Short mmCIF file of C-alpha atoms in Angstrom, two decimals:
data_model
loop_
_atom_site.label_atom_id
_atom_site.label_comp_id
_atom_site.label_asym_id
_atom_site.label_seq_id
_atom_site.Cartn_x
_atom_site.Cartn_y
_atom_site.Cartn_z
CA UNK G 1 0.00 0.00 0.00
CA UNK G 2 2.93 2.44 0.94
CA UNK G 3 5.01 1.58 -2.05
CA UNK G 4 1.38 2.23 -4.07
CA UNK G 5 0.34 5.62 -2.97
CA UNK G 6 4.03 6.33 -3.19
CA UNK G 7 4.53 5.89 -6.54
CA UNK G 8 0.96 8.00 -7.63
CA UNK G 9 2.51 10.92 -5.81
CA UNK G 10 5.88 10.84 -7.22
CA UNK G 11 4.24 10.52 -10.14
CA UNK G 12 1.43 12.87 -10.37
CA UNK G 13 4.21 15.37 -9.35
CA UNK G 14 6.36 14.38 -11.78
CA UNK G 15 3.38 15.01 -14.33
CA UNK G 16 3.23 19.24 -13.53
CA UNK G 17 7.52 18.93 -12.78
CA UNK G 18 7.28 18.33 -16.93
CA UNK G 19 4.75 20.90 -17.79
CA UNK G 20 6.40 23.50 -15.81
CA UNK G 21 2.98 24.25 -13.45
CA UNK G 22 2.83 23.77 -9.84
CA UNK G 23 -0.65 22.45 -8.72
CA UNK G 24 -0.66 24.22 -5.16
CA UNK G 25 -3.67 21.32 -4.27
CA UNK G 26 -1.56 18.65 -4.95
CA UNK G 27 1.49 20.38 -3.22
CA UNK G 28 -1.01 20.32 -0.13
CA UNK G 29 -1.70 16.70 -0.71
CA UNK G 30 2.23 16.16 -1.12
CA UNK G 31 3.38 17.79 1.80
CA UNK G 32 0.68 15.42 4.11
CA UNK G 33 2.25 12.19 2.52
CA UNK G 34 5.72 13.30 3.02
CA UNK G 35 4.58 13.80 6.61
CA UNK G 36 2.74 10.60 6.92
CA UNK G 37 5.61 8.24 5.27
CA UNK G 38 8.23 9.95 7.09
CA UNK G 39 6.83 9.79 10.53
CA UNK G 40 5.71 5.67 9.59
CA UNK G 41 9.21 4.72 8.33
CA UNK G 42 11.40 3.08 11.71
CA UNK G 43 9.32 2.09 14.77
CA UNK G 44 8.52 -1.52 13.06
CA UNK G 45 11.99 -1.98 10.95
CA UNK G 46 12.76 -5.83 11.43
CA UNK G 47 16.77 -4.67 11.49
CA UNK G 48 17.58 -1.93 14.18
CA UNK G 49 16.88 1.55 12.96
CA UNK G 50 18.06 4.66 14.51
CA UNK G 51 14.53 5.15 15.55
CA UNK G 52 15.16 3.25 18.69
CA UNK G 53 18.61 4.93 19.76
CA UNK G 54 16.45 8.13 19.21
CA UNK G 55 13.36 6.56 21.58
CA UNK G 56 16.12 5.26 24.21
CA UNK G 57 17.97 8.57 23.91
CA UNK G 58 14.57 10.88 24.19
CA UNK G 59 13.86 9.19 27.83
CA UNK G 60 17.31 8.47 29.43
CA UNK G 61 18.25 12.36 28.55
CA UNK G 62 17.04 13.83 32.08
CA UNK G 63 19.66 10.99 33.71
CA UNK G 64 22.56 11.37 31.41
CA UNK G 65 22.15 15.62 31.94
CA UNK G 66 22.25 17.92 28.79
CA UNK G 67 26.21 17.91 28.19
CA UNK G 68 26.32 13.96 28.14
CA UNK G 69 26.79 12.14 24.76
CA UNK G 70 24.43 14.85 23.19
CA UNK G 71 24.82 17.84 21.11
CA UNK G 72 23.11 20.43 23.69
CA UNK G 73 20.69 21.79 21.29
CA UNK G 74 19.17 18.60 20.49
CA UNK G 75 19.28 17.79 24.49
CA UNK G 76 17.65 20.70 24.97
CA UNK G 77 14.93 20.27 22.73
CA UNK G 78 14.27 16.56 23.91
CA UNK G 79 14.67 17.91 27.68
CA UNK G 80 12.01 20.22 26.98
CA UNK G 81 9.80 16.96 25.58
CA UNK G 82 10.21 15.35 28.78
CA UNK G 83 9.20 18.18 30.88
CA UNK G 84 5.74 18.35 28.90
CA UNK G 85 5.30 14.67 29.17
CA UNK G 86 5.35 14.52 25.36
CA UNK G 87 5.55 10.72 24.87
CA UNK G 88 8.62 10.00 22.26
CA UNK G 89 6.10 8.84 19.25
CA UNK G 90 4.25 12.12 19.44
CA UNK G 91 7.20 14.14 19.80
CA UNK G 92 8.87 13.02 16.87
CA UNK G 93 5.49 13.52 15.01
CA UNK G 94 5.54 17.55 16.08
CA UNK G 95 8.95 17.58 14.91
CA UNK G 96 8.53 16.50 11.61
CA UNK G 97 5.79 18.51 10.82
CA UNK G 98 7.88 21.53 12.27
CA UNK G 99 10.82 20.78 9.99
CA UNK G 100 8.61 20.31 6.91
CA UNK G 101 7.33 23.38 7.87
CA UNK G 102 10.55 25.18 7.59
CA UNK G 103 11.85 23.68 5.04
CA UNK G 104 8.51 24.29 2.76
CA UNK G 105 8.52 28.17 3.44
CA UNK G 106 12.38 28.79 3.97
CA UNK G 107 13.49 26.61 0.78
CA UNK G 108 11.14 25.39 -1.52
CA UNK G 109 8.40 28.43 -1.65
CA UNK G 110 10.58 30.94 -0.92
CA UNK G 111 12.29 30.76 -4.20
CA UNK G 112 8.93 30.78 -6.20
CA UNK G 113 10.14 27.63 -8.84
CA UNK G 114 8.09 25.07 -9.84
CA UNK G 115 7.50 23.08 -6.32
CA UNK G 116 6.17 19.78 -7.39
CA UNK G 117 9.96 19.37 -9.37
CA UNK G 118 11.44 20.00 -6.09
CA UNK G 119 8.85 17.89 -4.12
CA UNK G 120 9.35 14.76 -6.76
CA UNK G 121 13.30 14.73 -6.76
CA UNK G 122 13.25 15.30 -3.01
CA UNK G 123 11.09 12.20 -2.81
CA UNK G 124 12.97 10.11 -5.01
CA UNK G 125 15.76 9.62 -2.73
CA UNK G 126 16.52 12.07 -0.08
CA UNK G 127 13.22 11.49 1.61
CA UNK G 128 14.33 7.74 2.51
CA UNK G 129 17.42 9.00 4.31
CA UNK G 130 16.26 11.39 6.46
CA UNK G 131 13.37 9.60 7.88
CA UNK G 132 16.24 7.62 8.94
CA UNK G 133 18.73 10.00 10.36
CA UNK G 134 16.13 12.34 11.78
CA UNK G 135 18.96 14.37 14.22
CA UNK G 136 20.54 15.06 11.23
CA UNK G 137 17.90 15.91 9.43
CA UNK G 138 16.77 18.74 12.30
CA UNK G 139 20.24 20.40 12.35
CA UNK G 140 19.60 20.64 8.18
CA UNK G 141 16.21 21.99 8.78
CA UNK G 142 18.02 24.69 10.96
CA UNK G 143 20.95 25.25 8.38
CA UNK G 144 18.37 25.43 4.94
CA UNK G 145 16.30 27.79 6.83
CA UNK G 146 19.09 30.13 7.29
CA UNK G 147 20.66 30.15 4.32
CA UNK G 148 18.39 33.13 2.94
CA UNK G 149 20.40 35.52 4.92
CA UNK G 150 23.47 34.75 2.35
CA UNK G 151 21.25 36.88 -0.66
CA UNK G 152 22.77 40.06 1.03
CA UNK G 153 26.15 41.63 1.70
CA UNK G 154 25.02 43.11 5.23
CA UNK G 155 27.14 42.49 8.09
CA UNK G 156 23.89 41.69 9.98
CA UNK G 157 22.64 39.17 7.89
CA UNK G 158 26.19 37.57 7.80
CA UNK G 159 26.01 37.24 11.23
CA UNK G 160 22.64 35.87 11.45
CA UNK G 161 23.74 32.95 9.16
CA UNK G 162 26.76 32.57 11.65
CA UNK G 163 24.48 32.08 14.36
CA UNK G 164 22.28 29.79 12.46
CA UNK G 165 25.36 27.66 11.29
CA UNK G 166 26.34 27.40 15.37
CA UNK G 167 22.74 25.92 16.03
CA UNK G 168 22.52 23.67 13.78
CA UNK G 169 25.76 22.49 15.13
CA UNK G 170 24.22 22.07 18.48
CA UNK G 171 22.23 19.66 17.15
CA UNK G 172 24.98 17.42 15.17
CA UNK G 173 28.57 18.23 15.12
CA UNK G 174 29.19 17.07 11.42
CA UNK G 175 27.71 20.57 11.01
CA UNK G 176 30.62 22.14 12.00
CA UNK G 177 32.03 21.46 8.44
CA UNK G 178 29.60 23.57 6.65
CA UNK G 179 32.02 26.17 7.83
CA UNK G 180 32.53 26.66 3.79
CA UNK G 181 29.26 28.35 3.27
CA UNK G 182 30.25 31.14 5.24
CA UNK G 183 32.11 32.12 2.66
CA UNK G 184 29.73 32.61 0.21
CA UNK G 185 27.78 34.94 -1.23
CA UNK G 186 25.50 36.21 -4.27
CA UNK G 187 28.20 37.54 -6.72
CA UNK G 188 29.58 35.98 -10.05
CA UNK G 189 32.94 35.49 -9.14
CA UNK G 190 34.28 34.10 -5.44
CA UNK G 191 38.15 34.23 -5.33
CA UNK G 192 38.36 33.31 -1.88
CA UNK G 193 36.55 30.11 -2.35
CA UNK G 194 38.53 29.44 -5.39
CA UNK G 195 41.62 29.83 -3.42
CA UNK G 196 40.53 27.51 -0.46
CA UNK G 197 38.84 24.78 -2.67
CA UNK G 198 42.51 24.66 -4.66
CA UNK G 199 44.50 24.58 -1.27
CA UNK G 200 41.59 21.45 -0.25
CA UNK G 201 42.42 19.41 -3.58
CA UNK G 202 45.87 19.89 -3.12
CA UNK G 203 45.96 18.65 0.61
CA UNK G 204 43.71 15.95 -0.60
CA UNK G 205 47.10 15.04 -3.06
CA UNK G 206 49.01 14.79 0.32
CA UNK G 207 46.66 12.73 2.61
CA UNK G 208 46.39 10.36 -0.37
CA UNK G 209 50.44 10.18 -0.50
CA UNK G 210 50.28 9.76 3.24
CA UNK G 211 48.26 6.50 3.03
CA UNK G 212 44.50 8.58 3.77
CA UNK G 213 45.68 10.01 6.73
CA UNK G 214 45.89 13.42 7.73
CA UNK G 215 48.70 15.18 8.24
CA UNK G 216 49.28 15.92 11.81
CA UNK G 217 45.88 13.99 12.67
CA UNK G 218 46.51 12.82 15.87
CA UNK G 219 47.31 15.74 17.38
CA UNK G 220 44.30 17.03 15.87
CA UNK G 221 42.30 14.42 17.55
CA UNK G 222 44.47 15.11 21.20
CA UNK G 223 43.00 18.83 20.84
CA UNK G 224 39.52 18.40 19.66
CA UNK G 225 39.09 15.27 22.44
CA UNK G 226 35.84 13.90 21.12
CA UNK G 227 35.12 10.72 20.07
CA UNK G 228 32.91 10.89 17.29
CA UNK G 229 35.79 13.16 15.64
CA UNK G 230 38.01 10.06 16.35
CA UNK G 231 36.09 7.80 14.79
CA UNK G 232 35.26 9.81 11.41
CA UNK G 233 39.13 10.74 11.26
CA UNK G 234 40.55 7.20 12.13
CA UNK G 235 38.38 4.87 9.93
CA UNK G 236 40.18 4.11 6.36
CA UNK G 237 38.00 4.20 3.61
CA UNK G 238 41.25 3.18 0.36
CA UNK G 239 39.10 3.85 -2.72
CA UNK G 240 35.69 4.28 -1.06
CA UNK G 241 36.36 8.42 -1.79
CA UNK G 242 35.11 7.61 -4.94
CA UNK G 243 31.54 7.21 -3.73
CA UNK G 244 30.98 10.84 -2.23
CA UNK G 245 33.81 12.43 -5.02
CA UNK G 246 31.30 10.97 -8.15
CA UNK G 247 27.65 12.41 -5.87
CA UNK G 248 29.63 15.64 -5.40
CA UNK G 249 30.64 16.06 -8.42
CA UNK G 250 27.09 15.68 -10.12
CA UNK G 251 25.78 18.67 -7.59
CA UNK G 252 28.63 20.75 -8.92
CA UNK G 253 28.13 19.92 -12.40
CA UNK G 254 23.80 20.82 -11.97
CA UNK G 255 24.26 23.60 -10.06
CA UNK G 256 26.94 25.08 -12.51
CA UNK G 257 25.03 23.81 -15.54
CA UNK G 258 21.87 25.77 -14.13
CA UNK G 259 23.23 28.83 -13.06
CA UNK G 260 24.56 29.27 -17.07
CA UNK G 261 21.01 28.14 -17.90
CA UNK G 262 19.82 31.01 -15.88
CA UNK G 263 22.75 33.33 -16.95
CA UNK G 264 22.11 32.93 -20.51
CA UNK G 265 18.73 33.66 -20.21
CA UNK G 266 19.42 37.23 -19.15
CA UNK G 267 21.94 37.73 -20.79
CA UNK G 268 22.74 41.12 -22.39
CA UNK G 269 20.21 42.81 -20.39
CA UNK G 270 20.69 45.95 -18.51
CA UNK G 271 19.27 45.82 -15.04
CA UNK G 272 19.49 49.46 -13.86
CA UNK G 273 15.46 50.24 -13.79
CA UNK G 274 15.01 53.03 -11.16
CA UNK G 275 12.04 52.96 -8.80
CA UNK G 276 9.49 54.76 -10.42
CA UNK G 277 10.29 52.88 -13.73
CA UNK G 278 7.53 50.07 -15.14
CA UNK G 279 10.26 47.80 -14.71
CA UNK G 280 12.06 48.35 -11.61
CA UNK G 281 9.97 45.19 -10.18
CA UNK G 282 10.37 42.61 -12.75
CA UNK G 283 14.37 43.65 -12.71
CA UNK G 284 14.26 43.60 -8.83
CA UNK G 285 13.15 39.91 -9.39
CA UNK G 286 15.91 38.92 -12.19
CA UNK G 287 18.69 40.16 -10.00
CA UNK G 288 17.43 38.04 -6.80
CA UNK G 289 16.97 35.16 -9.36
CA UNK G 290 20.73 35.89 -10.49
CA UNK G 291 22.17 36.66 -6.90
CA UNK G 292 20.11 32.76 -5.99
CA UNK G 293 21.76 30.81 -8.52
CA UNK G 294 25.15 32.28 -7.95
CA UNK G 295 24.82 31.75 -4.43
CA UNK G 296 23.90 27.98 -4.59
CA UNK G 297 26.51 27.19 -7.30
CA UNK G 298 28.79 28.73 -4.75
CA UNK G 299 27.45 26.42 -2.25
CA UNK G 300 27.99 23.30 -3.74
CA UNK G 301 31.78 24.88 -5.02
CA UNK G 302 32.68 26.16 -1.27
CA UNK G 303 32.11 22.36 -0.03
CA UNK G 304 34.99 21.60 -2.25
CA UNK G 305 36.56 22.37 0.61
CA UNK G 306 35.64 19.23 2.89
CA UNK G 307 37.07 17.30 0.07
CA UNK G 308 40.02 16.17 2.13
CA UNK G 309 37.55 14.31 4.61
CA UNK G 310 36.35 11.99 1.92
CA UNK G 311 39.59 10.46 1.86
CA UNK G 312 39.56 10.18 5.85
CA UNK G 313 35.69 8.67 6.13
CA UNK G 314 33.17 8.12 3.13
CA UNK G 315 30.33 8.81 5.97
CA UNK G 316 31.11 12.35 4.88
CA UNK G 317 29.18 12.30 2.23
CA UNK G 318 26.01 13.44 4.16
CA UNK G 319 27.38 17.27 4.58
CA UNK G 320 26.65 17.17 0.50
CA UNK G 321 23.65 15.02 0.68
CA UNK G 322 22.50 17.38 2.95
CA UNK G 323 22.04 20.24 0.20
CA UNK G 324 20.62 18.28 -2.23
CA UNK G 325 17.42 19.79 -1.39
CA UNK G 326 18.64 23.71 -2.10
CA UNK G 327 20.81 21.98 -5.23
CA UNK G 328 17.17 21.01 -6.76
CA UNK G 329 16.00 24.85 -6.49
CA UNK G 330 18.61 26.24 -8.92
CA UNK G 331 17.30 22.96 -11.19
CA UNK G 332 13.83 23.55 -10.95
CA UNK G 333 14.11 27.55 -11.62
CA UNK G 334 16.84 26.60 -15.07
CA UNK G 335 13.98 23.68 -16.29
CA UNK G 336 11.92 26.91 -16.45
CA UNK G 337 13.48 28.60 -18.37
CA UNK G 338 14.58 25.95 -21.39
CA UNK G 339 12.04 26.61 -24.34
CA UNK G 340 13.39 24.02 -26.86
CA UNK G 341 12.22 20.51 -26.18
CA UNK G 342 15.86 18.42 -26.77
CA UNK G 343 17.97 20.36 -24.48
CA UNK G 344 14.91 20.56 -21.78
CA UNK G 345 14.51 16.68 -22.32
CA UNK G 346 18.50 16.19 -21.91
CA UNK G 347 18.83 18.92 -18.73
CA UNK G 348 15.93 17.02 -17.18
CA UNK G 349 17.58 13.49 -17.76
CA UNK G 350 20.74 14.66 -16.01
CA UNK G 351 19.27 15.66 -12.68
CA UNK G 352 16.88 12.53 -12.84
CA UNK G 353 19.79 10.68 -13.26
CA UNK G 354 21.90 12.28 -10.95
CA UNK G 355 18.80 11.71 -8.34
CA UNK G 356 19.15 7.90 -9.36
CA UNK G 357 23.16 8.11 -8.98
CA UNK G 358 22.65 9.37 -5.30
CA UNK G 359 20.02 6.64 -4.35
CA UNK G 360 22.16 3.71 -5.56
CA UNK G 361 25.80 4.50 -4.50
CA UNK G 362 23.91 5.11 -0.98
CA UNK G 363 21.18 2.68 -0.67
CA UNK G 364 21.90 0.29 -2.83
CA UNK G 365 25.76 -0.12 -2.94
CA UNK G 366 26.73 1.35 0.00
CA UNK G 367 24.17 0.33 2.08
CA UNK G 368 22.26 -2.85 1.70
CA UNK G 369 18.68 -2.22 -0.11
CA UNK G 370 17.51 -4.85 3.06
CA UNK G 371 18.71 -2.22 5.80
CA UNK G 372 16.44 0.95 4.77
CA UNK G 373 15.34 0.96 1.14
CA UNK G 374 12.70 -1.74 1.74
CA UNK G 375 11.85 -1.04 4.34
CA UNK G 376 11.22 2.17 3.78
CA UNK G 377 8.07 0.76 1.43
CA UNK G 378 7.56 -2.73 3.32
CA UNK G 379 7.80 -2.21 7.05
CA UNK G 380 6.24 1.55 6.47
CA UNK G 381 3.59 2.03 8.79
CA UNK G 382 1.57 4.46 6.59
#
């Protein structure tokens, strides 16, 4: 039943994704099931799911105090739970619907593209992860919603997006690696980050000299003195870089291929309407449209940066997975924009496939389909 109503949304969205509409009714309708399969997928797996470290977690958090083997924003929030009796089911219910909240308004609406392209790619794939990692998938909620403050060049909004960056790594430390997108911003040209990501890929030349270790590493690990540090720095992954280095690369390659798409589109044009001008408001909206797709090709360039780390631990690839869901914004808003039917049919093909890419080097090859991707449909309890 899950796998059936699953495949009529996907594709009844997939149906307005190709004829460039959004059906706000069916968006509605999307949203709900998203909700529904997400908060169904873990309590019944027949293998152990993260679900259960998150239940045993939620009501041994008051014991183990707020400092304790969790990230204190996530303590807090699950302290707060307990104090309002919240049982752990409906908790993780109000949370879900709080994050798809968020991420609805702060990410996909906010950007006014065709939302039922987003929706269907999203559901593809990165909807079966995150049910599973759901801490992660809070701390991304927090990070996405932020990343708005990046369209300006104000020192207040920089700082906003500093602070947002700091909780979301309150509620997972991997976030401290997003450091990158702090960094970037809506212009054409970043030579900072182009500096940085070329100082990354040549360190990355070094650690794989050095047998995949980092330079200096353990007295990196000595001065950081956490555990789940040691763990992602110590474990050898030989070749396994290849995984996240092929799923990177395809965000880099859509998000550059779609800001061009976007480029070209205006290009030529003078944007220098004044305020009283006819056009000052349809300009005002082509420069945030440019200023958007520079700033998530810039996004998916600055993580260039963390490149090193795939050659320490492949679990790194979830800081790109992770923006998959801003990554599929630029796409929708450059699909828009393609008149002629063989380059729309090709653009379209590569970020299907690179959707497809994504869901088997993770759930297929790297983890076994028998661990999550079936039971994601088959042990659902939608």
């Amino acid at each position: 039943m899950t796998l059936l109503l699953y495949l009529t949304v996907v594709l009844t969205n997939g149906y307005y994704a190709l004829k460039k509409r959004s059906n706000q009714i069916l968006v509605v309708l999307t949203l709900l099931f998203i909700f529904f399969i997400m908060s169904g997928a873990g309590p019944f797996y027949s293998f152990q799911a993260d679900y259960d470290n998150y239940y045993r977690n939620y009501y041994s958090v008051l014991d183990r105090g707020l400092l304790h083997g969790n990230q204190v924003g996530y303590a807090i929030l699950i302290t707060i739970g307990n104090f309002l009796g919240i049982p752990f089911p409906l908790f993780r219910l109000i949370v879900i619907a709080a994050c798809i909240g968020l991420l609805y308004k702060y990410v996909i609406k906010r950007y006014q593209v065709n939302v039922n392209y987003i929706l269907v790619l999203y559901m593809l794939y990165a909807i079966i992860i995150d049910s599973e990692q759901y801490r992660n998938w809070i701390a991304l909620t927090v990070l996405l919603s932020g990343l708005h403050f990046l369209e300006t060049s104000l020192w207040k909004d920089k700082l906003k997006f500093f602070l947002v960056w700091l909780i979301s790594i309150s509620f997972h430390y991997s976030f401290v690696f997003y450091a990158p997108l702090l960094l970037v911003n809506g212009k054409q040209h970043n030579k900072w980050i182009k500096r940085l990501v070329i100082a990354a890929l040549m360190l990355s030349l070094i650690i794989l000299l050095n047998g995949n270790e980092i330079p200096f590493q353990q007295l990196i690990i000595d001065a950081v003195n956490n555990e789940d540090i040691e763990t992602y720095l110590t474990t050898r992954t030989n070749f396994g870089f290849l995984i996240p280095t092929i799923m990177h690369g395809s965000s880099v390659f859509l998000a550059f291929w779609s800001r061009k798409i976007i480029h070209n589109k205006y290009y030529g044009r003078e944007l220098n309407a004044l305020p009283n001008d006819p056009e000052f408001f349809e300009e005002r909206t082509i420069r945030r449209e440019l200023t958007v797709s520079n700033i998530i090709f810039w996004i998916n360039v600055s993580m260039l940066m963390i490149f090193p780390l795939y050659l320490v631990n492949v679990q790194f690839y979830r800081l790109m997975r992770s923006l998959l869901l801003i990554t599929y914004v630029v796409c929708a808003k450059a699909s828009q924009h393609i008149i002629r039917r063989t380059p729309n049919i090709l653009f379209n093909a590569m970020v299907l496939g690179s959707v497809f890419v994504w869901l088997f080097l993770d759930l297929v090859h790297r983890i076994a389909p028998g661990r999550l991707l079936i039971p994601f449909f088959f042990e659902n309890l939608l």
